[in-house]
mmCIF file with all atom_site columns, C-alpha atoms in Angstrom:
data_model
loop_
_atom_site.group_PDB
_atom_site.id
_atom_site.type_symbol
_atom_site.label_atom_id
_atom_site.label_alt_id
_atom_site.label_comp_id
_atom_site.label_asym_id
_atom_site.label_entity_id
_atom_site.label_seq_id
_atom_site.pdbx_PDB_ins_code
_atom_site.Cartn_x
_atom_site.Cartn_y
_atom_site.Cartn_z
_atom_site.occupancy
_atom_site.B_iso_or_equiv
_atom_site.pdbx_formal_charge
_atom_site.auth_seq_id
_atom_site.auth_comp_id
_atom_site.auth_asym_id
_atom_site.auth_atom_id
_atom_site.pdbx_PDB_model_num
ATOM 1   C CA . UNK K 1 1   ? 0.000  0.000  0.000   1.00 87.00 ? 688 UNK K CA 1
ATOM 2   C CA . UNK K 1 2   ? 1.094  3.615  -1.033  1.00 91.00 ? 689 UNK K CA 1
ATOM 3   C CA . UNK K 1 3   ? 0.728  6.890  -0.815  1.00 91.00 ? 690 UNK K CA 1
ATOM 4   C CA . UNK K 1 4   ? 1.232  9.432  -3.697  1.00 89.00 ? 691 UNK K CA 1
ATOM 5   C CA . UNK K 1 5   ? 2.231  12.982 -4.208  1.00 86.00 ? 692 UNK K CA 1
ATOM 6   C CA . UNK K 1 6   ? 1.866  14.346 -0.413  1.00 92.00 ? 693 UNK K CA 1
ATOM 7   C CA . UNK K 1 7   ? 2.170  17.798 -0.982  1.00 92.00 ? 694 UNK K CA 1
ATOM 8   C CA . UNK K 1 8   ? 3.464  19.786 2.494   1.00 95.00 ? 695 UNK K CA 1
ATOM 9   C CA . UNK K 1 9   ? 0.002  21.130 3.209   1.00 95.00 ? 696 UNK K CA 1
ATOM 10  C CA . UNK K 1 10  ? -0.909 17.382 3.701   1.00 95.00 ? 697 UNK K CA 1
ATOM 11  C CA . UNK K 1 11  ? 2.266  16.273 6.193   1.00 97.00 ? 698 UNK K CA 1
ATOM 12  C CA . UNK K 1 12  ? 0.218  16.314 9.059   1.00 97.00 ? 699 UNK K CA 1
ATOM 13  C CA . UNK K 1 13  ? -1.926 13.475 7.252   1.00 96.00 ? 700 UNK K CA 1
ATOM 14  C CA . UNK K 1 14  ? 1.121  11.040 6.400   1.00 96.00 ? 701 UNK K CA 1
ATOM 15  C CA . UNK K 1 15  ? 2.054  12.109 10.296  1.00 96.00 ? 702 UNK K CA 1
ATOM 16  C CA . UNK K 1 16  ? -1.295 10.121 10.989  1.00 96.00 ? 703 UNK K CA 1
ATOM 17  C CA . UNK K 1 17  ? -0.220 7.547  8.459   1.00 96.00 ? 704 UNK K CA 1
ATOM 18  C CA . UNK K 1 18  ? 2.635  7.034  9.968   1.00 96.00 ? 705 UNK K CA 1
ATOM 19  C CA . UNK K 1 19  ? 1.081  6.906  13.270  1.00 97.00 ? 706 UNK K CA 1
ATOM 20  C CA . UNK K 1 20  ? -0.879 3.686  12.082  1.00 96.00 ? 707 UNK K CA 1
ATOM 21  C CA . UNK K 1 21  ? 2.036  2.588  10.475  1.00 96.00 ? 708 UNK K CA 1
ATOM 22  C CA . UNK K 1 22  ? 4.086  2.427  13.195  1.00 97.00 ? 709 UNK K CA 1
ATOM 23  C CA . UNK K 1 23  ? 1.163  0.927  15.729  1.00 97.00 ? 710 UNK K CA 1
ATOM 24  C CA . UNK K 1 24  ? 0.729  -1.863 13.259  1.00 97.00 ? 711 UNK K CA 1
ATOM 25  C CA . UNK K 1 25  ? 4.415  -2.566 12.836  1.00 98.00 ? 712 UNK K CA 1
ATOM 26  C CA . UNK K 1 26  ? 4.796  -3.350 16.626  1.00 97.00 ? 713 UNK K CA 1
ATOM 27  C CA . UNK K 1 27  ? 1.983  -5.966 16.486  1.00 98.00 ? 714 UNK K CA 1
ATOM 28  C CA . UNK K 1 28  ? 2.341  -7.415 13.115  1.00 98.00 ? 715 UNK K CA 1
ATOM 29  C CA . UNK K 1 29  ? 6.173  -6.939 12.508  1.00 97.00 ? 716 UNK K CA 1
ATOM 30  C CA . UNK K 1 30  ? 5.743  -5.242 9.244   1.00 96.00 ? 717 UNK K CA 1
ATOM 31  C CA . UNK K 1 31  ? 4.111  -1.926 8.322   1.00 96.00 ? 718 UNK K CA 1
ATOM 32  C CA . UNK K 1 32  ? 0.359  -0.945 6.686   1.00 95.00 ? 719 UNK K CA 1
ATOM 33  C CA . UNK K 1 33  ? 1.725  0.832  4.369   1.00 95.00 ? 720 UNK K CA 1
ATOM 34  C CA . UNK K 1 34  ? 4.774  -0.229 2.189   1.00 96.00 ? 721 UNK K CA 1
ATOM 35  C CA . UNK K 1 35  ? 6.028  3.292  1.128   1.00 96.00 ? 722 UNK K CA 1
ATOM 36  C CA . UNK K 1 36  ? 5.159  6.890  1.305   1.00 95.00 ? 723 UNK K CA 1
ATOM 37  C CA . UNK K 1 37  ? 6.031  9.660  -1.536  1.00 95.00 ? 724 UNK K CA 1
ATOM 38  C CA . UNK K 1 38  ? 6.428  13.113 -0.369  1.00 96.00 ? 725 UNK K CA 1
ATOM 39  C CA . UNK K 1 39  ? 6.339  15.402 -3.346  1.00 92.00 ? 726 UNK K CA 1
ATOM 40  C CA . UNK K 1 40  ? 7.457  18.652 -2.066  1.00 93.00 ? 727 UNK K CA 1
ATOM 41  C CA . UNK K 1 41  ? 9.030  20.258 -5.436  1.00 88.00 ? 728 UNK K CA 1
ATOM 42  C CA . UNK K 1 42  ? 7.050  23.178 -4.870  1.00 87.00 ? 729 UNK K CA 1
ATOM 43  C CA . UNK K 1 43  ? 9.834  24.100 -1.644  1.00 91.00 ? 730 UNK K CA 1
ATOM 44  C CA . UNK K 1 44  ? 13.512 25.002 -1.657  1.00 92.00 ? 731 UNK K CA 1
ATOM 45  C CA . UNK K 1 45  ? 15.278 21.637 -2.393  1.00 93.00 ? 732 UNK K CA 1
ATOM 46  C CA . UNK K 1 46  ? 17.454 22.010 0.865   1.00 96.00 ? 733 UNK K CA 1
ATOM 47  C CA . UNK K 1 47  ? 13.608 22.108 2.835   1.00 97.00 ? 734 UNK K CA 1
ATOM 48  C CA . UNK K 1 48  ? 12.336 19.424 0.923   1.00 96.00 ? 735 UNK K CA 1
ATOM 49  C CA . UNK K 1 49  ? 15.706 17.187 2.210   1.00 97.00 ? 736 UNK K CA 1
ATOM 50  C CA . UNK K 1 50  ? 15.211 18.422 5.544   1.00 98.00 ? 737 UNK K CA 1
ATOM 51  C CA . UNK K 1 51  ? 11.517 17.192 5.637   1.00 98.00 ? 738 UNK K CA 1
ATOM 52  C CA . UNK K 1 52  ? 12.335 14.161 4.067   1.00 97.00 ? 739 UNK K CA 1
ATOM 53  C CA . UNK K 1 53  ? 15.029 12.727 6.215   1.00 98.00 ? 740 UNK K CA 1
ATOM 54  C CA . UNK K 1 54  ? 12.456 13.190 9.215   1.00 98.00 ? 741 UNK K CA 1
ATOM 55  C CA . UNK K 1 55  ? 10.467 10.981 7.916   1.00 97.00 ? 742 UNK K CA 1
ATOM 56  C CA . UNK K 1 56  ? 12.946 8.713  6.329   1.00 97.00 ? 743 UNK K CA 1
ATOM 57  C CA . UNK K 1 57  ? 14.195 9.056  9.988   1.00 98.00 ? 744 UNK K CA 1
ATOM 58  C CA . UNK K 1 58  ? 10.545 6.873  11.201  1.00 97.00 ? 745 UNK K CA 1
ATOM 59  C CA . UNK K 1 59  ? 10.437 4.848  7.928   1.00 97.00 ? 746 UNK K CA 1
ATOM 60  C CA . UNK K 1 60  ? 13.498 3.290  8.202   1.00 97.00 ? 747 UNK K CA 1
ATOM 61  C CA . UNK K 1 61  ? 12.707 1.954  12.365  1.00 97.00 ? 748 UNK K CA 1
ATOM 62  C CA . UNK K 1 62  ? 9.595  0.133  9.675   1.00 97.00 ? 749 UNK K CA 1
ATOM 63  C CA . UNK K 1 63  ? 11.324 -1.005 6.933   1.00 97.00 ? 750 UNK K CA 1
ATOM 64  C CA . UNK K 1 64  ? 8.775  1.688  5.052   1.00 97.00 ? 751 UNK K CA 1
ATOM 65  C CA . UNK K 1 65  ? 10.234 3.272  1.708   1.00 97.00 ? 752 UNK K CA 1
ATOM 66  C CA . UNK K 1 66  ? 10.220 6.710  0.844   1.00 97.00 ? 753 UNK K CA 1
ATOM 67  C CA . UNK K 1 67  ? 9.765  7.982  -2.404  1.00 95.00 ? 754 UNK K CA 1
ATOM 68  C CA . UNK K 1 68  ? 10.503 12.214 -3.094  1.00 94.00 ? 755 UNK K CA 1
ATOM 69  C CA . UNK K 1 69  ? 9.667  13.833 -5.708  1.00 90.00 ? 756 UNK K CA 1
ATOM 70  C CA . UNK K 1 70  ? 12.715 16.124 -6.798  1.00 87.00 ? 757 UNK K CA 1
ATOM 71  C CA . UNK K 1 71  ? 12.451 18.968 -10.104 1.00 77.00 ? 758 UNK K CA 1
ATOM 72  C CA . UNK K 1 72  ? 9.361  19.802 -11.276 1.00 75.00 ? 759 UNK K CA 1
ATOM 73  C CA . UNK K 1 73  ? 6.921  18.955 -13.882 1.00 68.00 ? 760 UNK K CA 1
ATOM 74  C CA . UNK K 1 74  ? 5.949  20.134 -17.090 1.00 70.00 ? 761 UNK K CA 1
ATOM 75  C CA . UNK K 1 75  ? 2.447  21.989 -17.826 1.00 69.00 ? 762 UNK K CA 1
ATOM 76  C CA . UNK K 1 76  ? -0.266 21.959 -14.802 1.00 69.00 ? 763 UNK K CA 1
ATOM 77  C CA . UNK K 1 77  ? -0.745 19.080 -12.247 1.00 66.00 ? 764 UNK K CA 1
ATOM 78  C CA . UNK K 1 78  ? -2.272 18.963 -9.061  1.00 66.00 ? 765 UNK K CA 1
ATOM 79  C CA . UNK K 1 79  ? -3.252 22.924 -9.601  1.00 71.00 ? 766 UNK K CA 1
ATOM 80  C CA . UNK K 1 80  ? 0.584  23.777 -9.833  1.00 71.00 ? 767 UNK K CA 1
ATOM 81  C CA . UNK K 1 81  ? 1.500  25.818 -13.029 1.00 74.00 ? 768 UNK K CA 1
ATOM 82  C CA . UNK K 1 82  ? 4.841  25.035 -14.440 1.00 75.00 ? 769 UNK K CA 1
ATOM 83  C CA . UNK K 1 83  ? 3.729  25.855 -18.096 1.00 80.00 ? 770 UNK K CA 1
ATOM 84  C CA . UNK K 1 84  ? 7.040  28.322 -18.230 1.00 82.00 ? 771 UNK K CA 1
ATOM 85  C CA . UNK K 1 85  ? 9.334  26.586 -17.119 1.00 81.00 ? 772 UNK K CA 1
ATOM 86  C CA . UNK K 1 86  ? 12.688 25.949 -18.791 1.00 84.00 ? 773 UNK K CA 1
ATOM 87  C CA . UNK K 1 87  ? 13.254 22.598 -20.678 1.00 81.00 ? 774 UNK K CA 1
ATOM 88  C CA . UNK K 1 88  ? 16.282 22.059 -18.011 1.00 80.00 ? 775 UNK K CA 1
ATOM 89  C CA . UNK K 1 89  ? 14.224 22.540 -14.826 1.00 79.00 ? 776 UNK K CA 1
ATOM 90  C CA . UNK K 1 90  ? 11.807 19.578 -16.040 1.00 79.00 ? 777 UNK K CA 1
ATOM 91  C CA . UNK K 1 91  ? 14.344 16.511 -14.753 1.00 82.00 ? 778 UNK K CA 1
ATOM 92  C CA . UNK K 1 92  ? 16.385 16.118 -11.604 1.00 87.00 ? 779 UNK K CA 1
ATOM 93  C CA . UNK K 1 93  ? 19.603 17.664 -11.590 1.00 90.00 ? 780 UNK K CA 1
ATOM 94  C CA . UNK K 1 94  ? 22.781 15.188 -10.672 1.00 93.00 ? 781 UNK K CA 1
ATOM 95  C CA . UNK K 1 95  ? 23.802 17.043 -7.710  1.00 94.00 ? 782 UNK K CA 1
ATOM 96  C CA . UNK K 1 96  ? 20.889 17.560 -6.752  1.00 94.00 ? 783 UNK K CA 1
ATOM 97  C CA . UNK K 1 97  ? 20.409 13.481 -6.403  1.00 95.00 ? 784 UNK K CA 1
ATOM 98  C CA . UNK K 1 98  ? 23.674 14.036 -4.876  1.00 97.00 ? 785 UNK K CA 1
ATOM 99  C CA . UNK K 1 99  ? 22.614 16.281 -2.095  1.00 97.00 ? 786 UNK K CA 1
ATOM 100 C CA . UNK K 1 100 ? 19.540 13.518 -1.520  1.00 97.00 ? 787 UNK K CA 1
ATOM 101 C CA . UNK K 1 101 ? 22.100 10.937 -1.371  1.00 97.00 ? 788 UNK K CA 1
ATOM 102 C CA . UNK K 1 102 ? 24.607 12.454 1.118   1.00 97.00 ? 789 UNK K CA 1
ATOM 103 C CA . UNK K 1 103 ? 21.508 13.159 3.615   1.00 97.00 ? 790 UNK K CA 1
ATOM 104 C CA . UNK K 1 104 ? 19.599 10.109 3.111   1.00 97.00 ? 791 UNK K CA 1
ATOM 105 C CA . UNK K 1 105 ? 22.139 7.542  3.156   1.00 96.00 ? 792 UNK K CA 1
ATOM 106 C CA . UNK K 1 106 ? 22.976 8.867  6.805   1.00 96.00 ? 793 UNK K CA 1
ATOM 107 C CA . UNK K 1 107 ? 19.929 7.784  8.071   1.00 94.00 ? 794 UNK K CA 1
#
């Protein structure tokens, strides 16, 4: 089971998620839900890492995955314009992966 595109307006509902998660991990040794995505694109990259290692942080203690959403799309999803942007902001830079890299890994 997973959860898609959690934009930061909804953290306090994977907070409740993981909540659950982690109540049903200590009684069935393995979590509700198999992986969380956090898609916070929309915030400075260095916030979206921060954010992201807190939960990776809980997910780990579950064996729970974390997917994050890094760059931006193209056109208009979810209400978010990105019509304008340029060709090169579309795709995840490589040190950008880098920076996720150094701060997940240390969790």
């Amino acid at each position: 089971l997973h959860t898609d595109h959690c934009s930061k307006a909804l953290l306090p509902w994977v907070a409740g998620l993981m909540d659950a998660n982690e109540r049903y991990f200590e009684t069935h040794g393995e979590p509700l839900f198999s992986s969380h995505m956090l898609d916070l694109s929309e915030e400075p990259l260095e916030e979206n890492i921060e954010i992201c290692v807190q939960y990776m942080e809980r997910m780990a203690k579950i064996n729970c995955a974390l997917e994050m959403e890094l760059g931006i799309t193209g056109g208009e999803e979810d209400g978010v314009n990105n019509e304008d942007a340029k060709p090169e902001d579309l795709y995840s830079k490589p040190e950008e992966i880098w920076q996720v890299h150094e701060a997940l890994s240390k969790v």
